Amino acid sequence: MTSAPGSPPAGRARLADVAALAGVSVGTASKALNGAGRMRPETRQRVLDAVTALGFRPNQHAQSLHSGRSWTVGLMTTDGIGRFSTPVLLGAEDALGAGKISVLLCDTRGDAIREQHHLRTLTERRVDGIIVAGRRTDHRPPLTGIDPAIPVVYALSPSSDPADTSVVTDDRGGARLAVEHLLATGRTRIAHVTGPEHHQAARDRARHAVGHLAEAGLELAAGRVHFGEWSEAWGRRAADAVLRTAPGTDAVFCGNDQIARGVADALRERGRDVPGDIAVVGYDNWDTMALACRPPLTTVDMNLAEIGRIAALRLLQAIDAEPAPGVHTVPCRLVVRESS
């Protein structure tokens, strides 16, 4: 029995079937699927519609031979916990998946030997490119021993080589969002509690907070930045220190949400109302901390998924021989909740 005109043929559809249904040559159908060649948008769309109608599945091996690409990308993370790199990787995968590109995920756990092992594996798999996602905003050394024909993009943790392509969060803008929000709510005696001073994120957020306050003619409450740990325990200790040295403090801007939750807990235990007496703002928008905080935490969201998406788009550009070297920043956004 023969199929009705325009209906899918019996058995697995072939490229010739797609071409026939779309009313184009086999060569044109192939170019439309590979994103190659110039053609009218409606022609390419007819081919794609035919693919959908026929349930056509292209031969990836044949595509690779034709285009010289493997249609795979390596996503290498240094963050075994995944707190920061997982949203970055998900954003990257969303962008790559839209282009029918497969993703190979490798976790180096911050180990240089493991990183080299994964790098060799990705090279042997002939990946078209690699995204390296870190867990901190500190600069990292570029990958070594990699085929120069394989483009690399660094996400969140920028490469120390300015010739590389890196996509990072805008900590300057994030600190401004937090400080301007507190100033807009009438706070003028603002303390800053953050993580270890040897961490780039802690130094940058502190420096920018101080700078934005200076623009408003203000100084930090207690006269200094409180550097410590990325932990709730440090937030509780720091809150006590702030209350001792600057009892008139009316807001605390914290370097991350864990610290902010510890600060809020300590203030509540000391009988200070949040935000009535003292407003609290965190950083990261980590739901586990921000929503569990009492009251729920106003915080700066680093847009990690967007960092991953932009990194993927920059990698696709580089694969198409249009690299965009340098550092590209992604704006943060402020998520306002009850703590301010």
PDB file of N, CA, C and O in Angstrom, residues 238-287:
ATOM      1  N   ALA A 238      30.066  38.422  63.231  1.00  0.00           N
ATOM      2  CA  ALA A 238      30.272  39.758  62.683  1.00  0.00           C
ATOM      3  C   ALA A 238      29.159  40.709  63.104  1.00  0.00           C
ATOM      4  O   ALA A 238      29.403  41.900  63.360  1.00  0.00           O
ATOM      5  N   ALA A 239      27.925  40.205  63.184  1.00  0.00           N
ATOM      6  CA  ALA A 239      26.813  41.060  63.613  1.00  0.00           C
ATOM      7  C   ALA A 239      27.053  41.574  65.023  1.00  0.00           C
ATOM      8  O   ALA A 239      26.798  42.757  65.320  1.00  0.00           O
ATOM      9  N   ASP A 240      27.544  40.700  65.908  1.00  0.00           N
ATOM     10  CA  ASP A 240      27.860  41.139  67.274  1.00  0.00           C
ATOM     11  C   ASP A 240      28.943  42.204  67.265  1.00  0.00           C
ATOM     12  O   ASP A 240      28.871  43.199  68.002  1.00  0.00           O
ATOM     13  N   ALA A 241      29.966  42.009  66.406  1.00  0.00           N
ATOM     14  CA  ALA A 241      31.050  42.989  66.330  1.00  0.00           C
ATOM     15  C   ALA A 241      30.534  44.330  65.838  1.00  0.00           C
ATOM     16  O   ALA A 241      30.934  45.392  66.336  1.00  0.00           O
ATOM     17  N   VAL A 242      29.656  44.310  64.849  1.00  0.00           N
ATOM     18  CA  VAL A 242      29.090  45.557  64.319  1.00  0.00           C
ATOM     19  C   VAL A 242      28.281  46.277  65.384  1.00  0.00           C
ATOM     20  O   VAL A 242      28.401  47.504  65.567  1.00  0.00           O
ATOM     21  N   LEU A 243      27.462  45.537  66.115  1.00  0.00           N
ATOM     22  CA  LEU A 243      26.635  46.157  67.149  1.00  0.00           C
ATOM     23  C   LEU A 243      27.481  46.749  68.274  1.00  0.00           C
ATOM     24  O   LEU A 243      27.105  47.772  68.855  1.00  0.00           O
ATOM     25  N   ARG A 244      28.621  46.119  68.561  1.00  0.00           N
ATOM     26  CA  ARG A 244      29.503  46.656  69.617  1.00  0.00           C
ATOM     27  C   ARG A 244      30.177  47.944  69.180  1.00  0.00           C
ATOM     28  O   ARG A 244      30.257  48.910  69.947  1.00  0.00           O
ATOM     29  N   THR A 245      30.705  47.953  67.960  1.00  0.00           N
ATOM     30  CA  THR A 245      31.509  49.100  67.514  1.00  0.00           C
ATOM     31  C   THR A 245      30.674  50.202  66.868  1.00  0.00           C
ATOM     32  O   THR A 245      31.093  51.360  66.858  1.00  0.00           O
ATOM     33  N   ALA A 246      29.511  49.852  66.323  1.00  0.00           N
ATOM     34  CA  ALA A 246      28.664  50.858  65.668  1.00  0.00           C
ATOM     35  C   ALA A 246      27.202  50.554  65.977  1.00  0.00           C
ATOM     36  O   ALA A 246      26.452  50.097  65.110  1.00  0.00           O
ATOM     37  N   PRO A 247      26.776  50.791  67.209  1.00  0.00           N
ATOM     38  CA  PRO A 247      25.416  50.430  67.617  1.00  0.00           C
ATOM     39  C   PRO A 247      24.317  51.144  66.824  1.00  0.00           C
ATOM     40  O   PRO A 247      23.182  50.692  66.809  1.00  0.00           O
ATOM     41  N   GLY A 248      24.664  52.236  66.174  1.00  0.00           N
ATOM     42  CA  GLY A 248      23.664  52.963  65.392  1.00  0.00           C
ATOM     43  C   GLY A 248      23.487  52.446  63.988  1.00  0.00           C
ATOM     44  O   GLY A 248      22.732  53.028  63.195  1.00  0.00           O
ATOM     45  N   THR A 249      24.139  51.355  63.644  1.00  0.00           N
ATOM     46  CA  THR A 249      24.033  50.778  62.297  1.00  0.00           C
ATOM     47  C   THR A 249      22.571  50.510  61.939  1.00  0.00           C
ATOM     48  O   THR A 249      21.820  49.949  62.747  1.00  0.00           O
ATOM     49  N   ASP A 250      22.176  50.920  60.733  1.00  0.00           N
ATOM     50  CA  ASP A 250      20.778  50.681  60.328  1.00  0.00           C
ATOM     51  C   ASP A 250      20.658  49.757  59.112  1.00  0.00           C
ATOM     52  O   ASP A 250      19.552  49.524  58.617  1.00  0.00           O
ATOM     53  N   ALA A 251      21.796  49.232  58.624  1.00  0.00           N
ATOM     54  CA  ALA A 251      21.747  48.270  57.520  1.00  0.00           C
ATOM     55  C   ALA A 251      23.060  47.504  57.449  1.00  0.00           C
ATOM     56  O   ALA A 251      24.121  48.042  57.793  1.00  0.00           O
ATOM     57  N   VAL A 252      22.976  46.246  57.000  1.00  0.00           N
ATOM     58  CA  VAL A 252      24.173  45.437  56.787  1.00  0.00           C
ATOM     59  C   VAL A 252      24.089  44.835  55.385  1.00  0.00           C
ATOM     60  O   VAL A 252      23.146  44.107  55.066  1.00  0.00           O
ATOM     61  N   PHE A 253      25.071  45.180  54.570  1.00  0.00           N
ATOM     62  CA  PHE A 253      25.203  44.581  53.235  1.00  0.00           C
ATOM     63  C   PHE A 253      26.231  43.466  53.356  1.00  0.00           C
ATOM     64  O   PHE A 253      27.362  43.698  53.765  1.00  0.00           O
ATOM     65  N   CYS A 254      25.824  42.244  53.005  1.00  0.00           N
ATOM     66  CA  CYS A 254      26.673  41.067  53.204  1.00  0.00           C
ATOM     67  C   CYS A 254      27.199  40.531  51.875  1.00  0.00           C
ATOM     68  O   CYS A 254      26.526  40.598  50.848  1.00  0.00           O
ATOM     69  N   GLY A 255      28.398  39.947  51.922  1.00  0.00           N
ATOM     70  CA  GLY A 255      29.059  39.448  50.724  1.00  0.00           C
ATOM     71  C   GLY A 255      28.461  38.186  50.155  1.00  0.00           C
ATOM     72  O   GLY A 255      28.719  37.852  48.989  1.00  0.00           O
ATOM     73  N   ASN A 256      27.678  37.442  50.935  1.00  0.00           N
ATOM     74  CA  ASN A 256      26.921  36.314  50.380  1.00  0.00           C
ATOM     75  C   ASN A 256      25.716  36.026  51.263  1.00  0.00           C
ATOM     76  O   ASN A 256      25.536  36.631  52.336  1.00  0.00           O
ATOM     77  N   ASP A 257      24.861  35.118  50.822  1.00  0.00           N
ATOM     78  CA  ASP A 257      23.602  34.864  51.526  1.00  0.00           C
ATOM     79  C   ASP A 257      23.803  34.092  52.827  1.00  0.00           C
ATOM     80  O   ASP A 257      23.020  34.247  53.768  1.00  0.00           O
ATOM     81  N   GLN A 258      24.826  33.248  52.876  1.00  0.00           N
ATOM     82  CA  GLN A 258      25.083  32.536  54.129  1.00  0.00           C
ATOM     83  C   GLN A 258      25.436  33.518  55.247  1.00  0.00           C
ATOM     84  O   GLN A 258      24.918  33.417  56.364  1.00  0.00           O
ATOM     85  N   ILE A 259      26.314  34.435  54.943  1.00  0.00           N
ATOM     86  CA  ILE A 259      26.670  35.464  55.935  1.00  0.00           C
ATOM     87  C   ILE A 259      25.429  36.250  56.332  1.00  0.00           C
ATOM     88  O   ILE A 259      25.185  36.499  57.521  1.00  0.00           O
ATOM     89  N   ALA A 260      24.627  36.640  55.340  1.00  0.00           N
ATOM     90  CA  ALA A 260      23.451  37.453  55.611  1.00  0.00           C
ATOM     91  C   ALA A 260      22.458  36.727  56.517  1.00  0.00           C
ATOM     92  O   ALA A 260      21.865  37.330  57.419  1.00  0.00           O
ATOM     93  N   ARG A 261      22.298  35.429  56.302  1.00  0.00           N
ATOM     94  CA  ARG A 261      21.373  34.684  57.157  1.00  0.00           C
ATOM     95  C   ARG A 261      21.901  34.639  58.595  1.00  0.00           C
ATOM     96  O   ARG A 261      21.131  34.773  59.552  1.00  0.00           O
ATOM     97  N   GLY A 262      23.206  34.465  58.749  1.00  0.00           N
ATOM     98  CA  GLY A 262      23.785  34.496  60.090  1.00  0.00           C
ATOM     99  C   GLY A 262      23.612  35.841  60.753  1.00  0.00           C
ATOM    100  O   GLY A 262      23.306  35.929  61.959  1.00  0.00           O
ATOM    101  N   VAL A 263      23.786  36.916  59.989  1.00  0.00           N
ATOM    102  CA  VAL A 263      23.590  38.274  60.522  1.00  0.00           C
ATOM    103  C   VAL A 263      22.144  38.443  60.974  1.00  0.00           C
ATOM    104  O   VAL A 263      21.872  38.947  62.075  1.00  0.00           O
ATOM    105  N   ALA A 264      21.193  38.035  60.135  1.00  0.00           N
ATOM    106  CA  ALA A 264      19.776  38.185  60.476  1.00  0.00           C
ATOM    107  C   ALA A 264      19.426  37.397  61.733  1.00  0.00           C
ATOM    108  O   ALA A 264      18.672  37.878  62.596  1.00  0.00           O
ATOM    109  N   ASP A 265      19.973  36.187  61.849  1.00  0.00           N
ATOM    110  CA  ASP A 265      19.716  35.374  63.051  1.00  0.00           C
ATOM    111  C   ASP A 265      20.226  36.078  64.304  1.00  0.00           C
ATOM    112  O   ASP A 265      19.536  36.146  65.331  1.00  0.00           O
ATOM    113  N   ALA A 266      21.459  36.593  64.237  1.00  0.00           N
ATOM    114  CA  ALA A 266      22.056  37.245  65.400  1.00  0.00           C
ATOM    115  C   ALA A 266      21.285  38.508  65.779  1.00  0.00           C
ATOM    116  O   ALA A 266      21.053  38.779  66.970  1.00  0.00           O
ATOM    117  N   LEU A 267      20.869  39.278  64.794  1.00  0.00           N
ATOM    118  CA  LEU A 267      20.119  40.504  65.088  1.00  0.00           C
ATOM    119  C   LEU A 267      18.798  40.158  65.767  1.00  0.00           C
ATOM    120  O   LEU A 267      18.399  40.822  66.744  1.00  0.00           O
ATOM    121  N   ARG A 268      18.125  39.135  65.276  1.00  0.00           N
ATOM    122  CA  ARG A 268      16.855  38.741  65.885  1.00  0.00           C
ATOM    123  C   ARG A 268      17.068  38.277  67.324  1.00  0.00           C
ATOM    124  O   ARG A 268      16.297  38.619  68.221  1.00  0.00           O
ATOM    125  N   GLU A 269      18.149  37.517  67.558  1.00  0.00           N
ATOM    126  CA  GLU A 269      18.440  37.035  68.911  1.00  0.00           C
ATOM    127  C   GLU A 269      18.788  38.181  69.857  1.00  0.00           C
ATOM    128  O   GLU A 269      18.584  38.076  71.072  1.00  0.00           O
ATOM    129  N   ARG A 270      19.307  39.289  69.303  1.00  0.00           N
ATOM    130  CA  ARG A 270      19.663  40.453  70.131  1.00  0.00           C
ATOM    131  C   ARG A 270      18.509  41.422  70.269  1.00  0.00           C
ATOM    132  O   ARG A 270      18.666  42.526  70.783  1.00  0.00           O
ATOM    133  N   GLY A 271      17.346  41.036  69.772  1.00  0.00           N
ATOM    134  CA  GLY A 271      16.164  41.878  69.914  1.00  0.00           C
ATOM    135  C   GLY A 271      16.054  42.991  68.898  1.00  0.00           C
ATOM    136  O   GLY A 271      15.243  43.909  69.073  1.00  0.00           O
ATOM    137  N   ARG A 272      16.846  42.921  67.821  1.00  0.00           N
ATOM    138  CA  ARG A 272      16.769  43.939  66.772  1.00  0.00           C
ATOM    139  C   ARG A 272      15.824  43.466  65.670  1.00  0.00           C
ATOM    140  O   ARG A 272      15.942  42.341  65.169  1.00  0.00           O
ATOM    141  N   ASP A 273      14.890  44.324  65.297  1.00  0.00           N
ATOM    142  CA  ASP A 273      13.932  43.967  64.257  1.00  0.00           C
ATOM    143  C   ASP A 273      14.567  44.122  62.886  1.00  0.00           C
ATOM    144  O   ASP A 273      15.231  45.120  62.598  1.00  0.00           O
ATOM    145  N   VAL A 274      14.356  43.109  62.039  1.00  0.00           N
ATOM    146  CA  VAL A 274      14.803  43.149  60.646  1.00  0.00           C
ATOM    147  C   VAL A 274      13.548  43.125  59.765  1.00  0.00           C
ATOM    148  O   VAL A 274      12.754  42.191  59.841  1.00  0.00           O
ATOM    149  N   PRO A 275      13.292  44.179  58.997  1.00  0.00           N
ATOM    150  CA  PRO A 275      14.169  45.314  58.701  1.00  0.00           C
ATOM    151  C   PRO A 275      13.863  46.582  59.489  1.00  0.00           C
ATOM    152  O   PRO A 275      14.455  47.627  59.191  1.00  0.00           O
ATOM    153  N   GLY A 276      12.935  46.519  60.443  1.00  0.00           N
ATOM    154  CA  GLY A 276      12.536  47.733  61.148  1.00  0.00           C
ATOM    155  C   GLY A 276      13.698  48.524  61.723  1.00  0.00           C
ATOM    156  O   GLY A 276      13.824  49.738  61.504  1.00  0.00           O
ATOM    157  N   ASP A 277      14.582  47.824  62.476  1.00  0.00           N
ATOM    158  CA  ASP A 277      15.750  48.489  63.058  1.00  0.00           C
ATOM    159  C   ASP A 277      16.950  48.457  62.109  1.00  0.00           C
ATOM    160  O   ASP A 277      17.632  49.474  61.931  1.00  0.00           O
ATOM    161  N   ILE A 278      17.200  47.291  61.552  1.00  0.00           N
ATOM    162  CA  ILE A 278      18.373  47.107  60.692  1.00  0.00           C
ATOM    163  C   ILE A 278      17.976  46.272  59.478  1.00  0.00           C
ATOM    164  O   ILE A 278      17.476  45.151  59.626  1.00  0.00           O
ATOM    165  N   ALA A 279      18.194  46.813  58.292  1.00  0.00           N
ATOM    166  CA  ALA A 279      17.935  46.060  57.055  1.00  0.00           C
ATOM    167  C   ALA A 279      19.127  45.165  56.743  1.00  0.00           C
ATOM    168  O   ALA A 279      20.269  45.483  57.108  1.00  0.00           O
ATOM    169  N   VAL A 280      18.874  44.051  56.073  1.00  0.00           N
ATOM    170  CA  VAL A 280      19.941  43.120  55.703  1.00  0.00           C
ATOM    171  C   VAL A 280      19.796  42.770  54.214  1.00  0.00           C
ATOM    172  O   VAL A 280      18.705  42.434  53.754  1.00  0.00           O
ATOM    173  N   VAL A 281      20.907  42.863  53.495  1.00  0.00           N
ATOM    174  CA  VAL A 281      20.944  42.493  52.081  1.00  0.00           C
ATOM    175  C   VAL A 281      22.073  41.499  51.864  1.00  0.00           C
ATOM    176  O   VAL A 281      23.193  41.697  52.367  1.00  0.00           O
ATOM    177  N   GLY A 282      21.797  40.423  51.135  1.00  0.00           N
ATOM    178  CA  GLY A 282      22.807  39.411  50.852  1.00  0.00           C
ATOM    179  C   GLY A 282      23.299  39.472  49.418  1.00  0.00           C
ATOM    180  O   GLY A 282      23.096  40.468  48.713  1.00  0.00           O
ATOM    181  N   TYR A 283      23.939  38.382  48.987  1.00  0.00           N
ATOM    182  CA  TYR A 283      24.502  38.321  47.632  1.00  0.00           C
ATOM    183  C   TYR A 283      24.532  36.862  47.193  1.00  0.00           C
ATOM    184  O   TYR A 283      24.971  36.006  47.961  1.00  0.00           O
ATOM    185  N   ASP A 284      24.060  36.577  46.007  1.00  0.00           N
ATOM    186  CA  ASP A 284      24.051  35.259  45.349  1.00  0.00           C
ATOM    187  C   ASP A 284      22.648  34.809  44.971  1.00  0.00           C
ATOM    188  O   ASP A 284      22.469  34.077  44.013  1.00  0.00           O
ATOM    189  N   ASN A 285      21.635  35.192  45.769  1.00  0.00           N
ATOM    190  CA  ASN A 285      20.271  34.689  45.579  1.00  0.00           C
ATOM    191  C   ASN A 285      20.247  33.167  45.568  1.00  0.00           C
ATOM    192  O   ASN A 285      19.669  32.529  44.697  1.00  0.00           O
ATOM    193  N   TRP A 286      20.860  32.583  46.580  1.00  0.00           N
ATOM    194  CA  TRP A 286      20.834  31.133  46.780  1.00  0.00           C
ATOM    195  C   TRP A 286      19.543  30.812  47.529  1.00  0.00           C
ATOM    196  O   TRP A 286      19.410  31.114  48.710  1.00  0.00           O
ATOM    197  N   ASP A 287      18.584  30.197  46.855  1.00  0.00           N
ATOM    198  CA  ASP A 287      17.259  29.979  47.438  1.00  0.00           C
ATOM    199  C   ASP A 287      17.326  29.283  48.784  1.00  0.00           C
ATOM    200  O   ASP A 287      16.550  29.595  49.699  1.00  0.00           O
TER     201      ASP A 287
END
